[in-house]
PDB file of C-alpha atoms in Angstrom:
ATOM      1  CA  MET A   1      -7.099 -44.314  -3.281  1.00 43.00           C
ATOM      2  CA  ALA A   2      -8.961 -44.694   0.012  1.00 54.00           C
ATOM      3  CA  ALA A   3     -12.294 -42.971   0.360  1.00 60.00           C
ATOM      4  CA  LEU A   4     -12.341 -39.851   2.487  1.00 70.00           C
ATOM      5  CA  THR A   5     -13.863 -40.103   5.917  1.00 84.00           C
ATOM      6  CA  GLN A   6     -16.685 -37.798   6.980  1.00 84.00           C
ATOM      7  CA  ARG A   7     -14.232 -35.824   9.079  1.00 86.00           C
ATOM      8  CA  GLN A   8     -11.880 -35.336   6.116  1.00 84.00           C
ATOM      9  CA  LYS A   9     -14.752 -34.217   3.894  1.00 86.00           C
ATOM     10  CA  ILE A  10     -15.771 -31.609   6.449  1.00 88.00           C
ATOM     11  CA  TYR A  11     -12.135 -30.489   6.663  1.00 86.00           C
ATOM     12  CA  GLN A  12     -11.982 -29.996   2.885  1.00 85.00           C
ATOM     13  CA  VAL A  13     -15.111 -27.860   2.957  1.00 84.00           C
ATOM     14  CA  ILE A  14     -14.171 -25.705   5.950  1.00 85.00           C
ATOM     15  CA  PHE A  15     -10.411 -25.319   5.494  1.00 82.00           C
ATOM     16  CA  GLY A  16     -10.002 -25.950   1.773  1.00 74.00           C
ATOM     17  CA  THR A  17     -10.632 -23.669  -1.181  1.00 67.00           C
ATOM     18  CA  ASN A  18     -10.073 -26.119  -4.032  1.00 73.00           C
ATOM     19  CA  THR A  19     -13.578 -27.572  -3.973  1.00 78.00           C
ATOM     20  CA  ARG A  20     -16.772 -25.822  -5.010  1.00 82.00           C
ATOM     21  CA  ALA A  21     -18.323 -26.563  -1.614  1.00 83.00           C
ATOM     22  CA  GLY A  22     -15.300 -25.040   0.154  1.00 79.00           C
ATOM     23  CA  GLN A  23     -15.506 -21.853  -1.889  1.00 79.00           C
ATOM     24  CA  ILE A  24     -19.245 -21.521  -1.264  1.00 85.00           C
ATOM     25  CA  PHE A  25     -18.694 -22.072   2.475  1.00 86.00           C
ATOM     26  CA  ASP A  26     -15.997 -19.424   2.703  1.00 82.00           C
ATOM     27  CA  ILE A  27     -18.007 -16.864   0.739  1.00 84.00           C
ATOM     28  CA  ALA A  28     -21.072 -17.577   2.899  1.00 88.00           C
ATOM     29  CA  LEU A  29     -18.877 -17.189   5.990  1.00 87.00           C
ATOM     30  CA  ILE A  30     -17.643 -13.780   4.883  1.00 85.00           C
ATOM     31  CA  ILE A  31     -21.214 -12.663   4.147  1.00 89.00           C
ATOM     32  CA  ALA A  32     -22.220 -13.834   7.638  1.00 89.00           C
ATOM     33  CA  ILE A  33     -19.293 -11.971   9.215  1.00 87.00           C
ATOM     34  CA  LEU A  34     -20.124  -8.723   7.409  1.00 88.00           C
ATOM     35  CA  SER A  35     -23.812  -9.125   8.285  1.00 91.00           C
ATOM     36  CA  SER A  36     -23.027  -9.689  11.972  1.00 89.00           C
ATOM     37  CA  GLU A  37     -20.810  -6.593  11.992  1.00 87.00           C
ATOM     38  CA  ALA A  38     -23.612  -4.545  10.411  1.00 90.00           C
ATOM     39  CA  ILE A  39     -25.982  -5.751  13.148  1.00 89.00           C
ATOM     40  CA  LEU A  40     -23.427  -4.844  15.831  1.00 85.00           C
ATOM     41  CA  ILE A  41     -22.892  -1.356  14.404  1.00 87.00           C
ATOM     42  CA  LEU A  42     -26.635  -0.733  14.113  1.00 89.00           C
ATOM     43  CA  SER A  43     -27.154  -1.852  17.721  1.00 86.00           C
ATOM     44  CA  SER A  44     -24.851   0.954  18.859  1.00 84.00           C
ATOM     45  CA  VAL A  45     -27.172   3.558  17.290  1.00 87.00           C
ATOM     46  CA  SER A  46     -29.649   4.421  20.044  1.00 86.00           C
ATOM     47  CA  ALA A  47     -32.514   5.271  17.669  1.00 88.00           C
ATOM     48  CA  VAL A  48     -32.228   1.925  15.874  1.00 88.00           C
ATOM     49  CA  GLU A  49     -31.620  -0.054  19.059  1.00 85.00           C
ATOM     50  CA  THR A  50     -34.685   1.478  20.733  1.00 88.00           C
ATOM     51  CA  ARG A  51     -36.903   0.662  17.768  1.00 89.00           C
ATOM     52  CA  PHE A  52     -35.691  -2.889  17.071  1.00 88.00           C
ATOM     53  CA  PRO A  53     -34.183  -4.183  20.332  1.00 85.00           C
ATOM     54  CA  ASP A  54     -35.428  -7.764  20.082  1.00 89.00           C
ATOM     55  CA  THR A  55     -34.642  -8.132  16.380  1.00 91.00           C
ATOM     56  CA  LEU A  56     -31.058  -6.956  16.844  1.00 88.00           C
ATOM     57  CA  LEU A  57     -30.571  -9.168  19.891  1.00 87.00           C
ATOM     58  CA  TYR A  58     -31.911 -12.278  18.174  1.00 92.00           C
ATOM     59  CA  ALA A  59     -29.825 -11.607  15.056  1.00 91.00           C
ATOM     60  CA  GLU A  60     -26.670 -11.076  17.106  1.00 88.00           C
ATOM     61  CA  TRP A  61     -27.182 -14.328  19.002  1.00 91.00           C
ATOM     62  CA  LEU A  62     -28.026 -16.202  15.815  1.00 93.00           C
ATOM     63  CA  PHE A  63     -24.652 -15.266  14.344  1.00 91.00           C
ATOM     64  CA  THR A  64     -22.892 -15.986  17.646  1.00 91.00           C
ATOM     65  CA  ILE A  65     -24.360 -19.500  17.791  1.00 93.00           C
ATOM     66  CA  LEU A  66     -23.461 -20.137  14.137  1.00 93.00           C
ATOM     67  CA  PHE A  67     -19.877 -18.979  14.674  1.00 92.00           C
ATOM     68  CA  THR A  68     -19.637 -21.066  17.848  1.00 93.00           C
ATOM     69  CA  ILE A  69     -20.756 -24.174  15.945  1.00 94.00           C
ATOM     70  CA  GLU A  70     -18.285 -23.323  13.183  1.00 92.00           C
ATOM     71  CA  TYR A  71     -15.398 -22.970  15.664  1.00 93.00           C
ATOM     72  CA  ILE A  72     -16.218 -26.300  17.332  1.00 94.00           C
ATOM     73  CA  THR A  73     -16.478 -27.948  13.916  1.00 93.00           C
ATOM     74  CA  ARG A  74     -13.064 -26.560  12.938  1.00 92.00           C
ATOM     75  CA  LEU A  75     -11.579 -28.073  16.086  1.00 92.00           C
ATOM     76  CA  TYR A  76     -13.314 -31.383  15.374  1.00 91.00           C
ATOM     77  CA  CYS A  77     -12.200 -31.828  11.781  1.00 90.00           C
ATOM     78  CA  SER A  78      -8.715 -30.306  12.062  1.00 89.00           C
ATOM     79  CA  PRO A  79      -5.912 -32.927  11.999  1.00 86.00           C
ATOM     80  CA  LYS A  80      -4.104 -30.814  14.590  1.00 89.00           C
ATOM     81  CA  PRO A  81      -6.787 -29.043  16.651  1.00 88.00           C
ATOM     82  CA  VAL A  82      -4.299 -27.599  19.148  1.00 91.00           C
ATOM     83  CA  ALA A  83      -2.193 -26.126  16.344  1.00 90.00           C
ATOM     84  CA  TYR A  84      -5.304 -24.571  14.809  1.00 89.00           C
ATOM     85  CA  ALA A  85      -6.471 -23.197  18.175  1.00 90.00           C
ATOM     86  CA  ARG A  86      -3.066 -21.539  18.683  1.00 90.00           C
ATOM     87  CA  SER A  87      -2.794 -20.192  15.139  1.00 87.00           C
ATOM     88  CA  PHE A  88      -3.610 -16.596  14.181  1.00 82.00           C
ATOM     89  CA  TYR A  89      -6.973 -17.443  12.668  1.00 82.00           C
ATOM     90  CA  GLY A  90      -7.768 -19.883  15.460  1.00 88.00           C
ATOM     91  CA  ILE A  91      -7.284 -17.197  18.104  1.00 89.00           C
ATOM     92  CA  ILE A  92      -9.308 -14.678  16.082  1.00 86.00           C
ATOM     93  CA  ASP A  93     -12.100 -17.224  15.579  1.00 88.00           C
ATOM     94  CA  LEU A  94     -12.255 -17.752  19.341  1.00 90.00           C
ATOM     95  CA  LEU A  95     -12.125 -14.052  20.168  1.00 86.00           C
ATOM     96  CA  ALA A  96     -14.943 -13.504  17.681  1.00 85.00           C
ATOM     97  CA  ILE A  97     -17.407 -15.385  19.912  1.00 89.00           C
ATOM     98  CA  ILE A  98     -16.133 -14.921  23.489  1.00 89.00           C
ATOM     99  CA  PRO A  99     -17.385 -11.301  23.981  1.00 87.00           C
ATOM    100  CA  ALA A 100     -21.001 -12.375  23.404  1.00 85.00           C
ATOM    101  CA  TYR A 101     -20.806 -14.771  26.357  1.00 87.00           C
ATOM    102  CA  VAL A 102     -18.769 -12.385  28.509  1.00 86.00           C
ATOM    103  CA  ALA A 103     -21.561  -9.811  28.032  1.00 83.00           C
ATOM    104  CA  PHE A 104     -23.628 -11.849  30.519  1.00 80.00           C
ATOM    105  CA  PHE A 105     -21.187 -10.766  33.229  1.00 81.00           C
ATOM    106  CA  ILE A 106     -19.806  -7.490  31.810  1.00 81.00           C
ATOM    107  CA  PRO A 107     -22.521  -5.452  30.040  1.00 78.00           C
ATOM    108  CA  GLY A 108     -21.356  -3.738  26.881  1.00 74.00           C
ATOM    109  CA  SER A 109     -18.485  -6.130  26.195  1.00 74.00           C
ATOM    110  CA  ASN A 110     -20.444  -7.546  23.254  1.00 70.00           C
ATOM    111  CA  TYR A 111     -19.246  -4.549  21.233  1.00 73.00           C
ATOM    112  CA  LEU A 112     -15.827  -6.200  21.239  1.00 76.00           C
ATOM    113  CA  LEU A 113     -17.360  -8.551  18.667  1.00 75.00           C
ATOM    114  CA  ILE A 114     -16.139  -6.004  16.121  1.00 80.00           C
ATOM    115  CA  ILE A 115     -12.999  -8.159  16.100  1.00 79.00           C
ATOM    116  CA  ARG A 116     -14.947 -10.527  13.849  1.00 79.00           C
ATOM    117  CA  LEU A 117     -14.109  -8.182  10.997  1.00 78.00           C
ATOM    118  CA  ILE A 118     -10.514  -9.450  11.084  1.00 77.00           C
ATOM    119  CA  ARG A 119     -11.834 -12.813   9.908  1.00 78.00           C
ATOM    120  CA  VAL A 120     -12.572 -11.192   6.542  1.00 74.00           C
ATOM    121  CA  LEU A 121      -8.817 -11.451   5.900  1.00 68.00           C
ATOM    122  CA  ARG A 122      -9.633 -14.950   4.726  1.00 66.00           C
ATOM    123  CA  ILE A 123     -10.831 -13.331   1.504  1.00 61.00           C
ATOM    124  CA  PHE A 124      -7.180 -13.222   0.377  1.00 58.00           C
ATOM    125  CA  ARG A 125      -7.023 -17.000   0.682  1.00 57.00           C
ATOM    126  CA  ILE A 126     -10.469 -17.571  -0.817  1.00 54.00           C
ATOM    127  CA  LEU A 127      -9.928 -15.467  -3.907  1.00 55.00           C
ATOM    128  CA  LYS A 128      -6.362 -16.730  -4.234  1.00 53.00           C
ATOM    129  CA  LEU A 129      -4.974 -13.209  -4.249  1.00 51.00           C
ATOM    130  CA  ALA A 130      -1.398 -14.427  -4.048  1.00 50.00           C
ATOM    131  CA  ARG A 131       0.080 -11.038  -4.861  1.00 55.00           C
ATOM    132  CA  TYR A 132      -1.721  -9.446  -1.934  1.00 56.00           C
ATOM    133  CA  LEU A 133      -0.521 -12.213   0.349  1.00 57.00           C
ATOM    134  CA  ARG A 134       3.011 -11.838  -0.979  1.00 62.00           C
ATOM    135  CA  ASP A 135       3.001  -8.087  -0.409  1.00 64.00           C
ATOM    136  CA  SER A 136       1.546  -8.470   3.077  1.00 63.00           C
ATOM    137  CA  ASN A 137       4.225 -11.056   3.921  1.00 66.00           C
ATOM    138  CA  ILE A 138       6.942  -8.647   2.794  1.00 67.00           C
ATOM    139  CA  LEU A 139       5.474  -5.917   4.994  1.00 69.00           C
ATOM    140  CA  LEU A 140       5.227  -8.246   7.997  1.00 69.00           C
ATOM    141  CA  ARG A 141       8.827  -9.392   7.566  1.00 72.00           C
ATOM    142  CA  SER A 142       9.935  -5.750   7.335  1.00 73.00           C
ATOM    143  CA  LEU A 143       8.150  -4.910  10.576  1.00 73.00           C
ATOM    144  CA  ARG A 144       9.692  -7.953  12.225  1.00 76.00           C
ATOM    145  CA  GLN A 145      13.186  -6.910  11.114  1.00 75.00           C
ATOM    146  CA  ALA A 146      12.623  -3.359  12.366  1.00 75.00           C
ATOM    147  CA  GLN A 147      11.097  -4.304  15.730  1.00 79.00           C
ATOM    148  CA  ARG A 148      14.287  -3.808  17.748  1.00 81.00           C
ATOM    149  CA  LYS A 149      14.943  -0.377  16.253  1.00 79.00           C
ATOM    150  CA  ILE A 150      11.332   0.634  16.768  1.00 79.00           C
ATOM    151  CA  PHE A 151      11.488  -0.619  20.358  1.00 84.00           C
ATOM    152  CA  VAL A 152      14.592   1.497  21.032  1.00 82.00           C
ATOM    153  CA  PHE A 153      12.917   4.510  19.404  1.00 81.00           C
ATOM    154  CA  PHE A 154       9.708   4.238  21.420  1.00 83.00           C
ATOM    155  CA  SER A 155      11.692   3.601  24.599  1.00 87.00           C
ATOM    156  CA  SER A 156      13.578   6.839  23.965  1.00 85.00           C
ATOM    157  CA  VAL A 157      10.332   8.717  23.325  1.00 87.00           C
ATOM    158  CA  LEU A 158       8.849   7.248  26.508  1.00 90.00           C
ATOM    159  CA  ILE A 159      11.809   8.505  28.528  1.00 91.00           C
ATOM    160  CA  LEU A 160      11.461  11.962  26.950  1.00 89.00           C
ATOM    161  CA  VAL A 161       7.751  12.294  27.727  1.00 91.00           C
ATOM    162  CA  ILE A 162       8.349  11.198  31.327  1.00 92.00           C
ATOM    163  CA  VAL A 163      11.150  13.767  31.730  1.00 93.00           C
ATOM    164  CA  PHE A 164       9.222  16.578  29.992  1.00 92.00           C
ATOM    165  CA  GLY A 165       6.025  15.733  31.864  1.00 91.00           C
ATOM    166  CA  SER A 166       7.817  15.760  35.204  1.00 93.00           C
ATOM    167  CA  LEU A 167       9.498  19.075  34.397  1.00 93.00           C
ATOM    168  CA  MET A 168       6.165  20.591  33.401  1.00 92.00           C
ATOM    169  CA  PHE A 169       4.657  19.405  36.699  1.00 92.00           C
ATOM    170  CA  VAL A 170       7.467  21.123  38.607  1.00 92.00           C
ATOM    171  CA  ILE A 171       7.214  24.320  36.547  1.00 92.00           C
ATOM    172  CA  GLU A 172       3.426  24.717  36.335  1.00 91.00           C
ATOM    173  CA  GLY A 173       2.099  22.757  39.290  1.00 88.00           C
ATOM    174  CA  PRO A 174      -1.489  21.966  40.315  1.00 89.00           C
ATOM    175  CA  ASP A 175      -2.542  25.632  40.198  1.00 88.00           C
ATOM    176  CA  ASN A 176      -2.230  25.612  36.388  1.00 88.00           C
ATOM    177  CA  GLY A 177      -3.933  22.270  35.794  1.00 87.00           C
ATOM    178  CA  PHE A 178      -0.902  19.975  36.053  1.00 91.00           C
ATOM    179  CA  THR A 179      -2.211  18.168  39.101  1.00 89.00           C
ATOM    180  CA  SER A 180       0.145  15.172  39.044  1.00 91.00           C
ATOM    181  CA  ILE A 181       3.112  13.709  37.185  1.00 91.00           C
ATOM    182  CA  PRO A 182       0.937  11.128  35.323  1.00 91.00           C
ATOM    183  CA  GLN A 183      -1.374  13.960  34.217  1.00 91.00           C
ATOM    184  CA  SER A 184       1.658  15.957  33.086  1.00 92.00           C
ATOM    185  CA  ILE A 185       3.032  12.931  31.214  1.00 92.00           C
ATOM    186  CA  TYR A 186      -0.326  12.702  29.433  1.00 93.00           C
ATOM    187  CA  TRP A 187       0.143  16.348  28.376  1.00 92.00           C
ATOM    188  CA  ALA A 188       3.669  15.562  27.142  1.00 92.00           C
ATOM    189  CA  ILE A 189       2.425  12.606  25.056  1.00 91.00           C
ATOM    190  CA  VAL A 190      -0.355  14.698  23.513  1.00 91.00           C
ATOM    191  CA  THR A 191       2.085  17.508  22.760  1.00 90.00           C
ATOM    192  CA  ILE A 192       5.012  15.487  21.436  1.00 89.00           C
ATOM    193  CA  THR A 193       2.701  13.604  19.063  1.00 85.00           C
ATOM    194  CA  THR A 194       1.438  16.999  17.776  1.00 80.00           C
ATOM    195  CA  VAL A 195      -2.177  16.133  18.678  1.00 84.00           C
ATOM    196  CA  GLY A 196      -2.640  19.051  21.064  1.00 79.00           C
ATOM    197  CA  TYR A 197      -6.091  18.660  22.621  1.00 84.00           C
ATOM    198  CA  GLY A 198      -5.745  21.945  24.455  1.00 81.00           C
ATOM    199  CA  ASP A 199      -7.284  20.647  27.677  1.00 83.00           C
ATOM    200  CA  MET A 200      -4.033  21.416  29.513  1.00 87.00           C
ATOM    201  CA  ILE A 201      -1.890  24.422  28.640  1.00 89.00           C
ATOM    202  CA  PRO A 202       1.105  26.048  30.372  1.00 91.00           C
ATOM    203  CA  HIS A 203       0.683  29.559  31.724  1.00 91.00           C
ATOM    204  CA  THR A 204       4.177  30.523  32.856  1.00 91.00           C
ATOM    205  CA  PHE A 205       7.025  31.672  30.637  1.00 93.00           C
ATOM    206  CA  MET A 206       9.147  28.637  31.509  1.00 92.00           C
ATOM    207  CA  GLY A 207       6.202  26.322  30.892  1.00 91.00           C
ATOM    208  CA  LYS A 208       5.567  27.816  27.459  1.00 92.00           C
ATOM    209  CA  ALA A 209       9.254  27.536  26.603  1.00 93.00           C
ATOM    210  CA  LEU A 210       9.264  23.857  27.561  1.00 92.00           C
ATOM    211  CA  ALA A 211       6.035  23.304  25.579  1.00 91.00           C
ATOM    212  CA  SER A 212       7.633  24.933  22.522  1.00 91.00           C
ATOM    213  CA  LEU A 213      10.654  22.666  22.820  1.00 91.00           C
ATOM    214  CA  THR A 214       8.367  19.648  23.174  1.00 90.00           C
ATOM    215  CA  MET A 215       6.409  20.595  20.054  1.00 89.00           C
ATOM    216  CA  LEU A 216       9.534  21.153  17.974  1.00 88.00           C
ATOM    217  CA  LEU A 217      10.942  17.852  19.169  1.00 86.00           C
ATOM    218  CA  GLY A 218       7.663  16.172  18.262  1.00 85.00           C
ATOM    219  CA  TYR A 219       7.885  17.367  14.666  1.00 81.00           C
ATOM    220  CA  SER A 220      11.512  16.274  14.417  1.00 79.00           C
ATOM    221  CA  ILE A 221      10.895  12.706  15.582  1.00 80.00           C
ATOM    222  CA  LEU A 222       7.695  11.993  13.622  1.00 75.00           C
ATOM    223  CA  ALA A 223       9.639  10.768  10.604  1.00 74.00           C
ATOM    224  CA  VAL A 224      11.933   8.421  12.545  1.00 74.00           C
ATOM    225  CA  PRO A 225       9.707   5.296  12.706  1.00 73.00           C
ATOM    226  CA  THR A 226       8.619   5.872   9.095  1.00 73.00           C
ATOM    227  CA  GLY A 227      12.249   6.001   8.003  1.00 75.00           C
ATOM    228  CA  ILE A 228      13.110   2.831   9.929  1.00 72.00           C
ATOM    229  CA  ILE A 229      10.233   0.857   8.422  1.00 70.00           C
ATOM    230  CA  THR A 230      10.854   2.260   4.919  1.00 74.00           C
ATOM    231  CA  ALA A 231      14.520   1.239   5.043  1.00 73.00           C
ATOM    232  CA  GLU A 232      13.667  -2.293   6.201  1.00 69.00           C
ATOM    233  CA  LEU A 233      10.890  -2.556   3.613  1.00 70.00           C
ATOM    234  CA  SER A 234      13.266  -1.517   0.835  1.00 71.00           C
ATOM    235  CA  GLN A 235      15.826  -4.090   1.977  1.00 70.00           C
ATOM    236  CA  GLU A 236      13.176  -6.813   2.251  1.00 62.00           C
ATOM    237  CA  MET A 237      11.863  -6.096  -1.260  1.00 64.00           C
ATOM    238  CA  LYS A 238      15.411  -6.190  -2.616  1.00 65.00           C
ATOM    239  CA  THR A 239      16.026  -9.533  -0.913  1.00 63.00           C
ATOM    240  CA  HIS A 240      12.702 -10.893  -2.155  1.00 57.00           C
ATOM    241  CA  ARG A 241      13.537  -9.932  -5.747  1.00 57.00           C
ATOM    242  CA  GLU A 242      16.729 -11.982  -5.531  1.00 54.00           C
ATOM    243  CA  PHE A 243      14.646 -15.074  -4.779  1.00 56.00           C
ATOM    244  CA  ILE A 244      12.550 -14.611  -7.927  1.00 65.00           C
ATOM    245  CA  ARG A 245      14.762 -16.544 -10.342  1.00 65.00           C
ATOM    246  CA  CYS A 246      13.967 -17.492 -13.933  1.00 67.00           C
ATOM    247  CA  PRO A 247      13.881 -21.314 -14.396  1.00 67.00           C
ATOM    248  CA  ASN A 248      15.254 -20.930 -17.944  1.00 66.00           C
ATOM    249  CA  CYS A 249      18.135 -18.451 -17.773  1.00 67.00           C
ATOM    250  CA  ALA A 250      18.520 -18.200 -13.960  1.00 62.00           C
ATOM    251  CA  THR A 251      18.201 -14.414 -14.029  1.00 65.00           C
ATOM    252  CA  SER A 252      17.186 -12.962 -10.657  1.00 64.00           C
ATOM    253  CA  GLY A 253      16.151  -9.518  -9.454  1.00 59.00           C
ATOM    254  CA  HIS A 254      12.620  -9.496 -10.895  1.00 56.00           C
ATOM    255  CA  GLU A 255       9.918  -7.246  -9.476  1.00 59.00           C
ATOM    256  CA  THR A 256       7.503  -8.852  -7.049  1.00 58.00           C
ATOM    257  CA  ASP A 257       4.595  -8.579  -9.502  1.00 58.00           C
ATOM    258  CA  ALA A 258       6.552  -9.876 -12.522  1.00 65.00           C
ATOM    259  CA  GLU A 259       5.000 -12.819 -14.366  1.00 66.00           C
ATOM    260  CA  TYR A 260       7.650 -13.252 -17.070  1.00 71.00           C
ATOM    261  CA  CYS A 261      11.444 -13.092 -17.099  1.00 72.00           C
ATOM    262  CA  LYS A 262      12.781  -9.663 -18.038  1.00 65.00           C
ATOM    263  CA  LYS A 263      15.623 -11.258 -19.982  1.00 63.00           C
ATOM    264  CA  CYS A 264      14.255 -14.267 -21.876  1.00 73.00           C
ATOM    265  CA  GLY A 265      10.490 -13.918 -21.447  1.00 67.00           C
ATOM    266  CA  THR A 266       9.988 -17.285 -19.742  1.00 71.00           C
ATOM    267  CA  LYS A 267       7.017 -17.474 -17.386  1.00 71.00           C
ATOM    268  CA  LEU A 268       8.208 -17.194 -13.807  1.00 67.00           C
ATOM    269  CA  PRO A 269       7.100 -19.700 -11.168  1.00 65.00           C
ATOM    270  CA  GLU A 270       4.606 -18.712  -8.482  1.00 59.00           C
ATOM    271  CA  HIS A 271       6.409 -17.085  -5.593  1.00 52.00           C
ATOM    272  CA  LEU A 272       5.148 -16.063  -2.165  1.00 46.00           C
TER     273      LEU A 272
END
């Protein structure tokens, strides 16, 4: 067997979890991510930021430089750097460092570094929590299957809020706070989602009647997206159970967290 090159060894450490060095690297990375997020959160507290401005700034840039070096190293050692750069984690890794540099031109954009927290999702891979990955994959597939229905639903809701907002603008008008159709659409969105800030309220009888209808409609449609996703999730879990087949007796239909066959007791293979 040919000896690994330096590039391959670095790849095993950074991308792999089978070696001790790779596990230590990933755990250290997660600690660094959580630490950088704690620094970012503390820097948003005026009392802390006023007392330790230089310390927080130096710490933030220390983590930014480390993550920049890590990202460049990932590109260097990856067999397919373009594929990594375009992958989910590759994009998140890049977005986790860009705001710090953009802050030179747009003050305050460094707070977008909170996106680094998404990188902690690697803990599922590090700790080999296959069941969590399996469950998350089922949920993602369910959302993907339901995307067209959800799109139709939200399109319908969008049409409703535009119609109701426009009607409220005609009924109430600028004298009652509904100064424009976009402002009235904002009121319709707040009302139909049952948030109800109360910053804009109708004063006329017709306006109150329309607001009542909007509120009732809001309650009636809240359960629609939940029902769509629940139905797709149930179907996806049923389909997934059919794939979990016993290698001994070929029985299928096992639960996603089953480790042994419900019929013959044979250990089931790993399934994602």
